[in-house]
C-alpha positions as a LaTeX table, in Angstrom:
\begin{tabular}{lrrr}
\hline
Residue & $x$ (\AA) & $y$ (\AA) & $z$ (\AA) \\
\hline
Unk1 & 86.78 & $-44.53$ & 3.52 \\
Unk2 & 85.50 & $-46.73$ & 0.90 \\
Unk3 & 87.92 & $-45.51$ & $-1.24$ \\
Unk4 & 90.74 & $-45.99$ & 0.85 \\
Unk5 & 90.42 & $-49.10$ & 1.18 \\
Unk6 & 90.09 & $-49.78$ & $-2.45$ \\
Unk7 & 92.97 & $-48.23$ & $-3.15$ \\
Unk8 & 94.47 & $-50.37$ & $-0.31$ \\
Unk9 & 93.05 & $-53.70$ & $-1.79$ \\
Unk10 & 94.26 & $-53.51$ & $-5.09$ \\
Unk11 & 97.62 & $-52.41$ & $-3.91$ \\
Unk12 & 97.93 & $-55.29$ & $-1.49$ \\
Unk13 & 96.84 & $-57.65$ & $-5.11$ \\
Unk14 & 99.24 & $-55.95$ & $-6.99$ \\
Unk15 & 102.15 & $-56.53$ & $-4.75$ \\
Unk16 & 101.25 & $-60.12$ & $-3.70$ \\
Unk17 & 101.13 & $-61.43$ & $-6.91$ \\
Unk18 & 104.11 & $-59.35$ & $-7.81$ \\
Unk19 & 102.55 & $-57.64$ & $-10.88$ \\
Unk20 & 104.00 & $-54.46$ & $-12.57$ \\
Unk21 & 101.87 & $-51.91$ & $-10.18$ \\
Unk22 & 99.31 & $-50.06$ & $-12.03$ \\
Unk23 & 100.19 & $-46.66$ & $-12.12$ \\
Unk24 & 99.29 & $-44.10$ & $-9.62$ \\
Unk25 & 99.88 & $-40.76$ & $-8.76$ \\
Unk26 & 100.20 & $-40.85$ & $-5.19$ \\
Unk27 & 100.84 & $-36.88$ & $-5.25$ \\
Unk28 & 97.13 & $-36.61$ & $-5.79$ \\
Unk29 & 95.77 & $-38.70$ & $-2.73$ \\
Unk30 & 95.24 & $-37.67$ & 0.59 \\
Unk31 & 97.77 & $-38.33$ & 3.56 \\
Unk32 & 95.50 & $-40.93$ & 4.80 \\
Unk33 & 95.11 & $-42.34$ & 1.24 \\
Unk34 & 98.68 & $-42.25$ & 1.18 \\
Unk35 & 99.15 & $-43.89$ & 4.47 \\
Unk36 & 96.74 & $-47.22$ & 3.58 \\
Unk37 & 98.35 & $-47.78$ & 0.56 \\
Unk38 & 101.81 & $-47.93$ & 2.43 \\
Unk39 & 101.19 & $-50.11$ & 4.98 \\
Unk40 & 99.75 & $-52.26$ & 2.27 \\
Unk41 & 103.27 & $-51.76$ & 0.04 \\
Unk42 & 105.20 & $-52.41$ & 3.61 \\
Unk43 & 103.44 & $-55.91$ & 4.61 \\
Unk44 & 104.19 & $-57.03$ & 0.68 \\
Unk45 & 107.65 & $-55.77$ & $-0.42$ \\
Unk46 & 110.91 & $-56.83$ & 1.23 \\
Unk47 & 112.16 & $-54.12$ & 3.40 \\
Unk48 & 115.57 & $-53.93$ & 4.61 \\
Unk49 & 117.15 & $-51.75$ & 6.90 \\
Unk50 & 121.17 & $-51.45$ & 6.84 \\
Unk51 & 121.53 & $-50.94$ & 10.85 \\
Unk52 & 119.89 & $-51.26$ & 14.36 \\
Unk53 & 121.63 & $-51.64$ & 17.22 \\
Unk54 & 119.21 & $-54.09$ & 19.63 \\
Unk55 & 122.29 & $-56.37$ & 20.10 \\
Unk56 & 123.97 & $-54.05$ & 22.65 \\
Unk57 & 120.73 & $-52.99$ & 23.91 \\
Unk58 & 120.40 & $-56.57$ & 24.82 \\
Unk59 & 123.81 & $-57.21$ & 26.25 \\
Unk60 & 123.62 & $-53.61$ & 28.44 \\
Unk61 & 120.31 & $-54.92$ & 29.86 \\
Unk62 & 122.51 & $-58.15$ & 31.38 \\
Unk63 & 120.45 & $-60.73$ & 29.52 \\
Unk64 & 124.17 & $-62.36$ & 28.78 \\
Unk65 & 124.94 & $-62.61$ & 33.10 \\
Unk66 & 121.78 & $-64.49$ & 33.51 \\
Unk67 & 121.11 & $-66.94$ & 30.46 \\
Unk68 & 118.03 & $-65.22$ & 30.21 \\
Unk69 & 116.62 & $-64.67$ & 26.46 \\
Unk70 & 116.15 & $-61.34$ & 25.98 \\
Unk71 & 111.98 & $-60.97$ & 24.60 \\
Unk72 & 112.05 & $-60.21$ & 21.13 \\
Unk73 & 109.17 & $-61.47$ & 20.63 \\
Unk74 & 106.09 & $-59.71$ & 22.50 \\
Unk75 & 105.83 & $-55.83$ & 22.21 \\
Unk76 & 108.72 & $-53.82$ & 24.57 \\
Unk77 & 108.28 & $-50.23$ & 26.00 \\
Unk78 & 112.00 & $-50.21$ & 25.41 \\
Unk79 & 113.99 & $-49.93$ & 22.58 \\
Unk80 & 112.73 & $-49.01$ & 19.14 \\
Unk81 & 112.42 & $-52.82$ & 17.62 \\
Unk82 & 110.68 & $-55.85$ & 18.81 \\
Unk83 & 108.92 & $-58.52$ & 17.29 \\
Unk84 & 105.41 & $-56.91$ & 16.90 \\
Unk85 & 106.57 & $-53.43$ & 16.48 \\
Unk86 & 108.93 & $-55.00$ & 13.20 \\
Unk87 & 105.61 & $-57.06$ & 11.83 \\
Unk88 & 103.55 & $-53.91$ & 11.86 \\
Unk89 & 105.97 & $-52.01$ & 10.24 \\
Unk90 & 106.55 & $-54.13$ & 7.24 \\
Unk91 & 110.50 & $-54.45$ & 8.25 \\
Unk92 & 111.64 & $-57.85$ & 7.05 \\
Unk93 & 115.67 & $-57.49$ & 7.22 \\
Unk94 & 117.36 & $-55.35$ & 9.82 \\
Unk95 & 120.69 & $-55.88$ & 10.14 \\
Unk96 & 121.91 & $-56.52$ & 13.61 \\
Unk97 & 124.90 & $-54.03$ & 14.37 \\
Unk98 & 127.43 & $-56.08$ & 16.22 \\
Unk99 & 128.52 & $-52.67$ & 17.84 \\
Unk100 & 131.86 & $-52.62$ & 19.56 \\
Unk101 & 132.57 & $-48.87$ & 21.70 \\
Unk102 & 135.87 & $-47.58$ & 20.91 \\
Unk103 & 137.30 & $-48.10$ & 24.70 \\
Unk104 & 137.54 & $-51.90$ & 23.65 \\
Unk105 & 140.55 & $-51.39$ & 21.37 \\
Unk106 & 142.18 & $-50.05$ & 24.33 \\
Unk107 & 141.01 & $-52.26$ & 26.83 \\
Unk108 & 141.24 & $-55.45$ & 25.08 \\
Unk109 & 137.72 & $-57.87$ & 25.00 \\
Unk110 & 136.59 & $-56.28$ & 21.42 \\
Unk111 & 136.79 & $-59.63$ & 19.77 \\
Unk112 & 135.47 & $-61.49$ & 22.68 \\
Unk113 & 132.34 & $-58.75$ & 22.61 \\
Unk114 & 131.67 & $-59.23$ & 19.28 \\
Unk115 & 131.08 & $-62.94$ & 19.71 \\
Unk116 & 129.16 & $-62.11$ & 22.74 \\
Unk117 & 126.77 & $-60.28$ & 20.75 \\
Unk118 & 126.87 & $-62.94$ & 17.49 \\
Unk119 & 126.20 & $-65.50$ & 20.26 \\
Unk120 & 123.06 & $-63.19$ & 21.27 \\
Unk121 & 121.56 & $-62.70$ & 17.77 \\
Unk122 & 121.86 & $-66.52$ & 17.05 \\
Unk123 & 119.98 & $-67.70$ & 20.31 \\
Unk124 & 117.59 & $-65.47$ & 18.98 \\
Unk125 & 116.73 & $-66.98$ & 16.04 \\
Unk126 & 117.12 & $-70.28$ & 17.79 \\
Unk127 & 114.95 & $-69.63$ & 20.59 \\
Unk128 & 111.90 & $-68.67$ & 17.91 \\
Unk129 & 112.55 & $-70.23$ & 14.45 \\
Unk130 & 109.11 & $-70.36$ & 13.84 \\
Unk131 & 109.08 & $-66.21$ & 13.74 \\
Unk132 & 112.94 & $-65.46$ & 13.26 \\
Unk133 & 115.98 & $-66.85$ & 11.02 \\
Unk134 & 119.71 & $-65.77$ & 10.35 \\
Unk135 & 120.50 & $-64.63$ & 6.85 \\
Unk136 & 123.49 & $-64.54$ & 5.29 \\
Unk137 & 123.07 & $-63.49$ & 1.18 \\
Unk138 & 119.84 & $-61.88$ & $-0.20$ \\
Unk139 & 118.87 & $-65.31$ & $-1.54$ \\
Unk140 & 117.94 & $-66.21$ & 2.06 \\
Unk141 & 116.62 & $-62.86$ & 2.74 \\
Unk142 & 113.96 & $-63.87$ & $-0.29$ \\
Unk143 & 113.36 & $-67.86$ & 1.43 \\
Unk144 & 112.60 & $-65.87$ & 4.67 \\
Unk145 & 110.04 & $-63.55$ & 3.25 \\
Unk146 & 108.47 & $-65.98$ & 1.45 \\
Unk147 & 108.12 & $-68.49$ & 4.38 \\
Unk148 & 106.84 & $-65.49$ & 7.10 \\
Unk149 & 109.97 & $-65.39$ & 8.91 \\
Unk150 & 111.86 & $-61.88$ & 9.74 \\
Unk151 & 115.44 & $-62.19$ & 8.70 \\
Unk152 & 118.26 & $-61.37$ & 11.43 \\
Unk153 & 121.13 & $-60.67$ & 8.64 \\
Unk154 & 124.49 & $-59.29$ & 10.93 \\
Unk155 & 126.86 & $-56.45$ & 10.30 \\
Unk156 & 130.21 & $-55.38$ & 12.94 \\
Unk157 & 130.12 & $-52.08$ & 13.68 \\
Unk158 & 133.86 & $-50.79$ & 14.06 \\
Unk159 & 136.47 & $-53.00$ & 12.88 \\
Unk160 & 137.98 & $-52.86$ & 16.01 \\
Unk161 & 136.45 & $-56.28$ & 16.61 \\
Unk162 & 139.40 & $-57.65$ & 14.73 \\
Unk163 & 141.72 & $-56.02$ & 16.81 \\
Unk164 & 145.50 & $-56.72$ & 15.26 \\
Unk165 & 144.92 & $-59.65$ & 13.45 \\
Unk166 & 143.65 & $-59.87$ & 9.54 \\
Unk167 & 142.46 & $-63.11$ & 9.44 \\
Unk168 & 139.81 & $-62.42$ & 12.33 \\
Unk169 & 137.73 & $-60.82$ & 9.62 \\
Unk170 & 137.53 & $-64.33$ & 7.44 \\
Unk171 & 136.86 & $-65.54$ & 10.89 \\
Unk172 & 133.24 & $-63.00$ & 11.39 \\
Unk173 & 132.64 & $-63.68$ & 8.00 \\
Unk174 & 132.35 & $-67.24$ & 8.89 \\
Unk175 & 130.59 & $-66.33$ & 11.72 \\
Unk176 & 127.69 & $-64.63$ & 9.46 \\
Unk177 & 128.68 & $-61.34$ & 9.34 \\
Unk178 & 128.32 & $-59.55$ & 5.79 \\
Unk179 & 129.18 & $-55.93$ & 6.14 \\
Unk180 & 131.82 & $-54.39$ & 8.65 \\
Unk181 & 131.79 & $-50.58$ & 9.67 \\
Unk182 & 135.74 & $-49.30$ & 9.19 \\
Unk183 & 135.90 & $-47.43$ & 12.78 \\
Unk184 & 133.27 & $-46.00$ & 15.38 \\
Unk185 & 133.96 & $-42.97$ & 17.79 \\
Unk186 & 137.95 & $-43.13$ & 17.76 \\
Unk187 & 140.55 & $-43.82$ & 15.23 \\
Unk188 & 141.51 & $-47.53$ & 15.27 \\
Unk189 & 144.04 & $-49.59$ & 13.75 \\
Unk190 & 141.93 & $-49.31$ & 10.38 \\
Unk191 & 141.79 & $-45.65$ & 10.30 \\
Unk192 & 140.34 & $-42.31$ & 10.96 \\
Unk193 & 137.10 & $-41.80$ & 12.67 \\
Unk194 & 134.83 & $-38.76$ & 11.86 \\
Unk195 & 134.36 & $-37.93$ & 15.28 \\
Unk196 & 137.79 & $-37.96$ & 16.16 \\
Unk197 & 140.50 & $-34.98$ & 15.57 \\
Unk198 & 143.59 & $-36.72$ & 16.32 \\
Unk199 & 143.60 & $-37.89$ & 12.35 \\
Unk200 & 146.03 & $-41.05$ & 13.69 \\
Unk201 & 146.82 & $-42.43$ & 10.17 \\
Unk202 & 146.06 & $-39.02$ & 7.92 \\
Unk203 & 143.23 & $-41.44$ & 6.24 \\
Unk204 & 143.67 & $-45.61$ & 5.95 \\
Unk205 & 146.34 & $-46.81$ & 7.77 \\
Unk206 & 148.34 & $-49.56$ & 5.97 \\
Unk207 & 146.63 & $-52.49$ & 8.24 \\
Unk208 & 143.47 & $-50.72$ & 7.18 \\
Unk209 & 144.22 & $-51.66$ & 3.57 \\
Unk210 & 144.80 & $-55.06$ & 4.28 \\
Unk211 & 141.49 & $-55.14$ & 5.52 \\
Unk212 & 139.80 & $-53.35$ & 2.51 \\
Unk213 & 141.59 & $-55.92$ & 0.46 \\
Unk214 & 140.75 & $-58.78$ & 2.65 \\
Unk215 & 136.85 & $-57.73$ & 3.07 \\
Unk216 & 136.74 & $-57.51$ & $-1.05$ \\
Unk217 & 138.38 & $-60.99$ & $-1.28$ \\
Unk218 & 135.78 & $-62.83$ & 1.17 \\
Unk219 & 132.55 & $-60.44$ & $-0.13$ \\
Unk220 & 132.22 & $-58.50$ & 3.01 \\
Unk221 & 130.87 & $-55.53$ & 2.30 \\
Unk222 & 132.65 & $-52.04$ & 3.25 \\
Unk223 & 130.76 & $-49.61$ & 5.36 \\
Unk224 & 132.18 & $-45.91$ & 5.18 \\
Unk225 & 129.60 & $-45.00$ & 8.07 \\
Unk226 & 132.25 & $-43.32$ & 10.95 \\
Unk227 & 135.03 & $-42.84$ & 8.81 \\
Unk228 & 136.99 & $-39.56$ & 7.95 \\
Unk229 & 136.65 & $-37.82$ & 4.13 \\
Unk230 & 140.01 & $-38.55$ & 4.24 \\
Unk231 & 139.58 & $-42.35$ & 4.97 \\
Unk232 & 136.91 & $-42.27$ & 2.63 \\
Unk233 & 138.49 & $-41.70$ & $-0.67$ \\
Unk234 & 141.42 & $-44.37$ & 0.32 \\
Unk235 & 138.81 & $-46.82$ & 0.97 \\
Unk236 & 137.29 & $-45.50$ & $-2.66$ \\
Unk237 & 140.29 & $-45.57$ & $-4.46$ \\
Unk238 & 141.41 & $-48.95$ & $-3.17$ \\
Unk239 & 138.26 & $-51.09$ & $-3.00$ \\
Unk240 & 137.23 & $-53.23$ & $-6.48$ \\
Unk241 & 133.88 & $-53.50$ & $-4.71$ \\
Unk242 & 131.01 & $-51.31$ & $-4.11$ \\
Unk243 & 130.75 & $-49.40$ & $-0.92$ \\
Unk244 & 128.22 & $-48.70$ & 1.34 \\
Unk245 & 127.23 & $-46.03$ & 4.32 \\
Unk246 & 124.69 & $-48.02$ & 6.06 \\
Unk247 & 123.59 & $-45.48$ & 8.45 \\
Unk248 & 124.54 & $-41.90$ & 7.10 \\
Unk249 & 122.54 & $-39.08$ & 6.59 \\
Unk250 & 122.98 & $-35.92$ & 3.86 \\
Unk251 & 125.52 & $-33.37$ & 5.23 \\
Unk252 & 123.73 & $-30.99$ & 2.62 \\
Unk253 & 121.51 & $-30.09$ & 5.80 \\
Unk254 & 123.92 & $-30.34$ & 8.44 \\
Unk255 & 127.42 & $-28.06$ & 7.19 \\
Unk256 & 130.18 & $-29.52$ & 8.79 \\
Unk257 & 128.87 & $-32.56$ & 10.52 \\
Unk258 & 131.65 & $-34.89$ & 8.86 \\
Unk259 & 129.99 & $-38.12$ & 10.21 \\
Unk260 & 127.16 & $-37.10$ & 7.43 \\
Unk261 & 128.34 & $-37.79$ & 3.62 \\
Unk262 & 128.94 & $-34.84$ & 1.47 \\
Unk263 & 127.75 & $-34.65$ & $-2.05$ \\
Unk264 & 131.59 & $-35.45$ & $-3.00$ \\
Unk265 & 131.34 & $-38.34$ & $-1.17$ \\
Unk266 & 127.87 & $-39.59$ & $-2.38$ \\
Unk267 & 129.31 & $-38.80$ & $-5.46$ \\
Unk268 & 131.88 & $-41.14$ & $-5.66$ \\
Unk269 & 129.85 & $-43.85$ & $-3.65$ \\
Unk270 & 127.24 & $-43.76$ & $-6.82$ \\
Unk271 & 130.82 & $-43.91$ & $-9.21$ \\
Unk272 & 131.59 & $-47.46$ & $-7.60$ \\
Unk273 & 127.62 & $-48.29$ & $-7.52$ \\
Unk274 & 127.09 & $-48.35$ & $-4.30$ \\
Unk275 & 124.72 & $-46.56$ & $-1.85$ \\
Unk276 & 123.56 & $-44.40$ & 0.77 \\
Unk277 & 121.00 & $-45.68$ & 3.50 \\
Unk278 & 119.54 & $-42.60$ & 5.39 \\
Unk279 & 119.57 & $-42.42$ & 9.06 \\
Unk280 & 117.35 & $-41.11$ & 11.08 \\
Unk281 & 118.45 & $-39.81$ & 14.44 \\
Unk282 & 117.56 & $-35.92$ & 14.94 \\
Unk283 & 120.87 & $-33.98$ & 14.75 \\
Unk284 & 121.72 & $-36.26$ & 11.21 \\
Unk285 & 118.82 & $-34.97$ & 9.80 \\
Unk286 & 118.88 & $-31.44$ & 10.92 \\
Unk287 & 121.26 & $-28.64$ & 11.79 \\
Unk288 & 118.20 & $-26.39$ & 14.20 \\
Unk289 & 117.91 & $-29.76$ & 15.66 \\
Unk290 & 121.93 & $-30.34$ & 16.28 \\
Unk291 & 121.93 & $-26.58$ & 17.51 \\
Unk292 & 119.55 & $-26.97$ & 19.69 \\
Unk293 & 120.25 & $-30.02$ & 21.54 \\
Unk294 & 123.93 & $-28.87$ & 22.11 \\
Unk295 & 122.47 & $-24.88$ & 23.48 \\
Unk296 & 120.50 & $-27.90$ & 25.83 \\
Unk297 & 123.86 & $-29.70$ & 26.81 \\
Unk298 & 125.83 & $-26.72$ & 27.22 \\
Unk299 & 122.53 & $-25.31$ & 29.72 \\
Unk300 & 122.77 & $-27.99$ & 32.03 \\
Unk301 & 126.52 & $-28.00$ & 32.18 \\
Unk302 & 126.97 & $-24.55$ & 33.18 \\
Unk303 & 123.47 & $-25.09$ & 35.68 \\
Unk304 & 125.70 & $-28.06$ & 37.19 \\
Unk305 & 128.66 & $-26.61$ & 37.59 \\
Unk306 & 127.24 & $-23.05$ & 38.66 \\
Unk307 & 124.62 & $-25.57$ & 41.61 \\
Unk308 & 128.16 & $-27.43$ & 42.64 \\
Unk309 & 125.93 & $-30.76$ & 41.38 \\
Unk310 & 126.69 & $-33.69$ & 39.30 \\
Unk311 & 124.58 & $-36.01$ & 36.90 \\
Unk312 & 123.69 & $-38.67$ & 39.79 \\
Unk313 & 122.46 & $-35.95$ & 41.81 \\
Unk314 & 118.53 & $-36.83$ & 42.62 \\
Unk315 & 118.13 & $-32.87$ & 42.22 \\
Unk316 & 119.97 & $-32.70$ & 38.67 \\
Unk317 & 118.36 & $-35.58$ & 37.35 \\
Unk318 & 115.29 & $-33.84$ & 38.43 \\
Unk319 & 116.39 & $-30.86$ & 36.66 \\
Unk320 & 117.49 & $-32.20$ & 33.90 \\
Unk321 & 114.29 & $-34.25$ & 32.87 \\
Unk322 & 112.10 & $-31.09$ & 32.96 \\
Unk323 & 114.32 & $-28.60$ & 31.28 \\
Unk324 & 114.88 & $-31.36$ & 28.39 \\
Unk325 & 111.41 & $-32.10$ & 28.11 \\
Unk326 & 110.42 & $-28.23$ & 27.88 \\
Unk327 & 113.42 & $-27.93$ & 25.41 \\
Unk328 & 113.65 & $-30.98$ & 23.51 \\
Unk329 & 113.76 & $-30.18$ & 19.84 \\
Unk330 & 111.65 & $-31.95$ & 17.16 \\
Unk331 & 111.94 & $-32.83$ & 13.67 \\
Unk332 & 109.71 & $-34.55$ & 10.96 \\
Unk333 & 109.82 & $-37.80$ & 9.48 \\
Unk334 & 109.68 & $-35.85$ & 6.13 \\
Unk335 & 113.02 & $-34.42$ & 6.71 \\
Unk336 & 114.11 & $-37.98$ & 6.45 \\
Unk337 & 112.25 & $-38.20$ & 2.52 \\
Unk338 & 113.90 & $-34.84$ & 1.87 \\
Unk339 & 117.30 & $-36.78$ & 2.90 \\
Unk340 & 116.10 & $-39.30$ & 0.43 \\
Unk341 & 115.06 & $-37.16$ & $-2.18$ \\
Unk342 & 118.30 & $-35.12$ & $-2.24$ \\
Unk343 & 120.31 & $-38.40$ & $-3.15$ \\
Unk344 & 118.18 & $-39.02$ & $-5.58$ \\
Unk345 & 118.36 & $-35.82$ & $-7.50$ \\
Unk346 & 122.03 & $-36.38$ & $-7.02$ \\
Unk347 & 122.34 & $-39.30$ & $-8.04$ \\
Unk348 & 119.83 & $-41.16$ & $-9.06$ \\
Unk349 & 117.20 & $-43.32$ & $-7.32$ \\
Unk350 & 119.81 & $-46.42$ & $-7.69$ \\
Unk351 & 121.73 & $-45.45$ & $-4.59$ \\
Unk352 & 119.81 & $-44.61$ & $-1.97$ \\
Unk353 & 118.46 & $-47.12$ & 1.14 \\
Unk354 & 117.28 & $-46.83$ & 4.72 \\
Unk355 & 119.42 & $-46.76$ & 7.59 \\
Unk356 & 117.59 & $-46.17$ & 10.70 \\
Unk357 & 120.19 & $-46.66$ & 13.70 \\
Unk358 & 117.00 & $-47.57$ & 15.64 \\
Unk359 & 118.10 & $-48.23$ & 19.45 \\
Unk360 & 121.87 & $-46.41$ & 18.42 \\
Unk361 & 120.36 & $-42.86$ & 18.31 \\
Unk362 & 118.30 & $-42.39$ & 21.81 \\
Unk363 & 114.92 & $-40.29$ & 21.54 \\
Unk364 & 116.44 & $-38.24$ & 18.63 \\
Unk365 & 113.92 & $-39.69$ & 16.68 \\
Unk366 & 112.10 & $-37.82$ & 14.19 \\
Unk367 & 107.82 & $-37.39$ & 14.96 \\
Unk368 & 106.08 & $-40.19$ & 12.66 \\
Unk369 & 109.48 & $-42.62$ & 13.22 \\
Unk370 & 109.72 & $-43.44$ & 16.53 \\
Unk371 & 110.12 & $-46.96$ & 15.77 \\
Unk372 & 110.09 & $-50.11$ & 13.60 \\
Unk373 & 106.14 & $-50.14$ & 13.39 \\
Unk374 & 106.02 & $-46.74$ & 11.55 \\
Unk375 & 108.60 & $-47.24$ & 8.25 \\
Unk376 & 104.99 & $-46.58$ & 6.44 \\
Unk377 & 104.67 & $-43.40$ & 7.15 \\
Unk378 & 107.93 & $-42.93$ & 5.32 \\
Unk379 & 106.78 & $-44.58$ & 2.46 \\
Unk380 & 103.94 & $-42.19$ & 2.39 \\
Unk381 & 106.20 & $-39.44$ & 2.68 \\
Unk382 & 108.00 & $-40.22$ & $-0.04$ \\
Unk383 & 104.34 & $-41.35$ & $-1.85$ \\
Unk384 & 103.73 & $-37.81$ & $-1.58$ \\
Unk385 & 107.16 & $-36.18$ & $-3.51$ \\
Unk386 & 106.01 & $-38.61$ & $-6.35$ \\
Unk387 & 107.81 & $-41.75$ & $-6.08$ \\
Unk388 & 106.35 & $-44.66$ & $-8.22$ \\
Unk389 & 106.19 & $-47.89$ & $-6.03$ \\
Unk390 & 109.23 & $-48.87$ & $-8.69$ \\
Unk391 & 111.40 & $-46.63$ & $-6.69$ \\
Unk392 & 110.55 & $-47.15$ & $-2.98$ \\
Unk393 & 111.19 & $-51.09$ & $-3.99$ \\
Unk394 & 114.22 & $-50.13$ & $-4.59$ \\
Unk395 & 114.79 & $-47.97$ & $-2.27$ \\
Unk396 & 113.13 & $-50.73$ & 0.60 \\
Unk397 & 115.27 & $-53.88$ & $-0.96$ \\
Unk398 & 116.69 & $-54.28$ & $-4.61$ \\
Unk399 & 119.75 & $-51.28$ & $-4.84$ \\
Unk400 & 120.95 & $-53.44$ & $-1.42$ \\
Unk401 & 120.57 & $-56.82$ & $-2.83$ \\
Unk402 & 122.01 & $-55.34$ & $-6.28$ \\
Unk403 & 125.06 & $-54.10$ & $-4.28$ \\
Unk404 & 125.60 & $-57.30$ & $-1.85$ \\
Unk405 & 125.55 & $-59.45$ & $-5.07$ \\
Unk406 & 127.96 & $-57.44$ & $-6.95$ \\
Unk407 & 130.15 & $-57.44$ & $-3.92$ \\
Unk408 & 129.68 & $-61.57$ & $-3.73$ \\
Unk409 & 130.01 & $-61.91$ & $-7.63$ \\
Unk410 & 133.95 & $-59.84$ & $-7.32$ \\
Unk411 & 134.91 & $-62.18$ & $-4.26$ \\
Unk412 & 133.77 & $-65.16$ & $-6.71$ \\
\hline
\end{tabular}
């Protein structure tokens, strides 16, 4: 124990007075060795995380019918991020997904949503600026950290939000938001979704290049999470910024699961010097996991149809919450270092970043990442294949800020 906690000491020195770190082979420590000397590395290094989706948790849990502030701020059952759980953690930056379902570009509202959920993230930081702040360039990420408060930076998540008109995306940029995610579960007026077969536009439609063009004028930055291969390499060919998947995983471990990036595709993000931030919902990470969990779907389909029951059944539900808990699949928050790790060796360690999708993926979550309070045990994870602290700051903070900057620097 004594040990550990020297180890733990001179890593928290080293990192607080922002010293070249003395070197250490982490490969030769124990897990709990490991483990101290990440939670020290998490409380002192900027850690940023390229997508959560606690606004819509918020706004399906009514806060926005009552007035009522939703509490951030003391430790939740719910939900994978609060307050406390975010603190313990180390996580100083996760961007608030301003997530807008497909139905709204159908509907109508997806604009009005979208400020619903700005509106929410703001009275956030309003209600505690003592604990919480809005952030807007990496600069202010930095003042943040260096006064104690988390940063709240914001993100849309499908560009449906701007519905038909172009100069709605100056007008979210104005509005705070710094990356935009080209579609979600359909194809939209931007272009082609992953999970959607219908291939609308056979890639980026023509409005969707407008929007490309527009984003890399004002310094928005691209997100090519959602988006077809297809749309992908318009977007690439197009854009005179870098581009981002903020919440992708490695389709190298899950064949044919477009909504993962391909090597091709990782490829030619690391050709325009951008990046990949790793997600880490179960079937992203796995393919036994993705098997398994649809063998589980398809079970209690047939079980419903063949017991003449539906989901709001008091009997199914009953059903349903015991076969999924004697069935539910598992995976290891080392299969989200091996994600990591594979971009790396791809790549290099220049374009890689963490993407969680915490309160977007459900209880997919990998054992040892349940939620904000446990990004150390990734660090020691990735401790243990050998990476120098060098890397995991880079891989926690500076190949984002490195990419937002060069994307501000071509809009300048």
């Amino acid at each position: 124990m004594r040990k550990i906690l020297t180890l733990a000491l001179a890593a928290s020195l080293t990192f607080a007075c922002n010293e070249k770190p003395a070197e250490v082979d982490y490969t030769q420590l124990t897990d709990e060795e490991r483990l101290e000397i990440a939670k020290e590395f998490t409380k002192n290094t900027i850690l940023v995380d390229g997508h959560m989706d606690l606004p819509y948790r918020m706004y399906n849990q009514g806060n926005t019918m009552t007035g009522e502030v939703y509490d951030f701020i003391n430790r939740q059952e719910a939900g994978n991020i609060d307050y406390v759980r975010a603190r313990e953690g180390g996580m100083d930056a996760p961007f608030m997904a301003i997530y807008i379902p497909a139905g709204y570009q159908e509907s109508g509202g997806a604009k009005a949503l979208a400020d619903t959920l700005i509106m929410m993230v703001e009275r956030l930081a309003s209600t505690w600026p003592d604990k919480i702040a809005l952030a807007k360039s990496p600069e202010e990420i930095e003042e943040n950290f260096k006064k104690g408060l988390l940063s709240l930076p914001m993100g849309i998540e499908n560009a449906a939000a701007i519905e038909d008109d172009l100069s709605n995306v100056a007008y979210f940029f104005d509005k705070g938001i710094r990356y935009m995610t080209l579609t979600h579960g359909k194809d939209n007026l931007v272009g082609d979704s992953s999970y959607d077969d219908a291939e609308t536009h056979g890639g980026l439609s023509e409005f969707g290049k407008d929007v490309v063009k527009e984003m890399n004028r004002l310094g928005m930055i691209i997100d090519v999470s959602h988006i077809t291969d297809k749309t992908f390499f318009d977007v690439a060919e197009l854009s005179t910024a870098p581009i981002v998947a903020t919440h992708s995983s490695v389709r190298n471990f899950t064949p044919g699961f477009e909504r993962n990036v391909s090597d091709e595709v990782i490829q030619k993000i690391a050709e325009k010097d951008g990046m990949v931030m790793i997600t880490f919902g179960g079937s992203f990470l796995d393919q036994a996991y993705s098997e398994k969990n649809t063998a589980n779907r398809t079970h209690i389909q047939e079980w419903l149809e063949e017991n003449n029951l539906n989901r709001r059944d008091s009997a199914a539900q009953e059903y349903i919450s015991s076969y999924t808990a004697a069935n539910k699949p598992t995976v290891h928050v080392s299969k989200v270092a091996e994600h990591i790790d594979h971009v790396v060796k791809l790549v290099g360690i220049d374009h890689v970043g963490l993407g969680s999708d915490f309160d977007g993926v459900g209880d997919s979550l990998p054992e040892g990442l349940k939620d904000a309070s446990m990004y150390p045990n990734l660090i020691a994870e990735l401790m243990k294949l050998g990476y120098s602290n060098e890397d995991l700051e880079k891989i926690c903070y500076k190949n984002f800020f490195r990419v937002w900057k060069a994307v501000e620097a071509i809009a300048e």
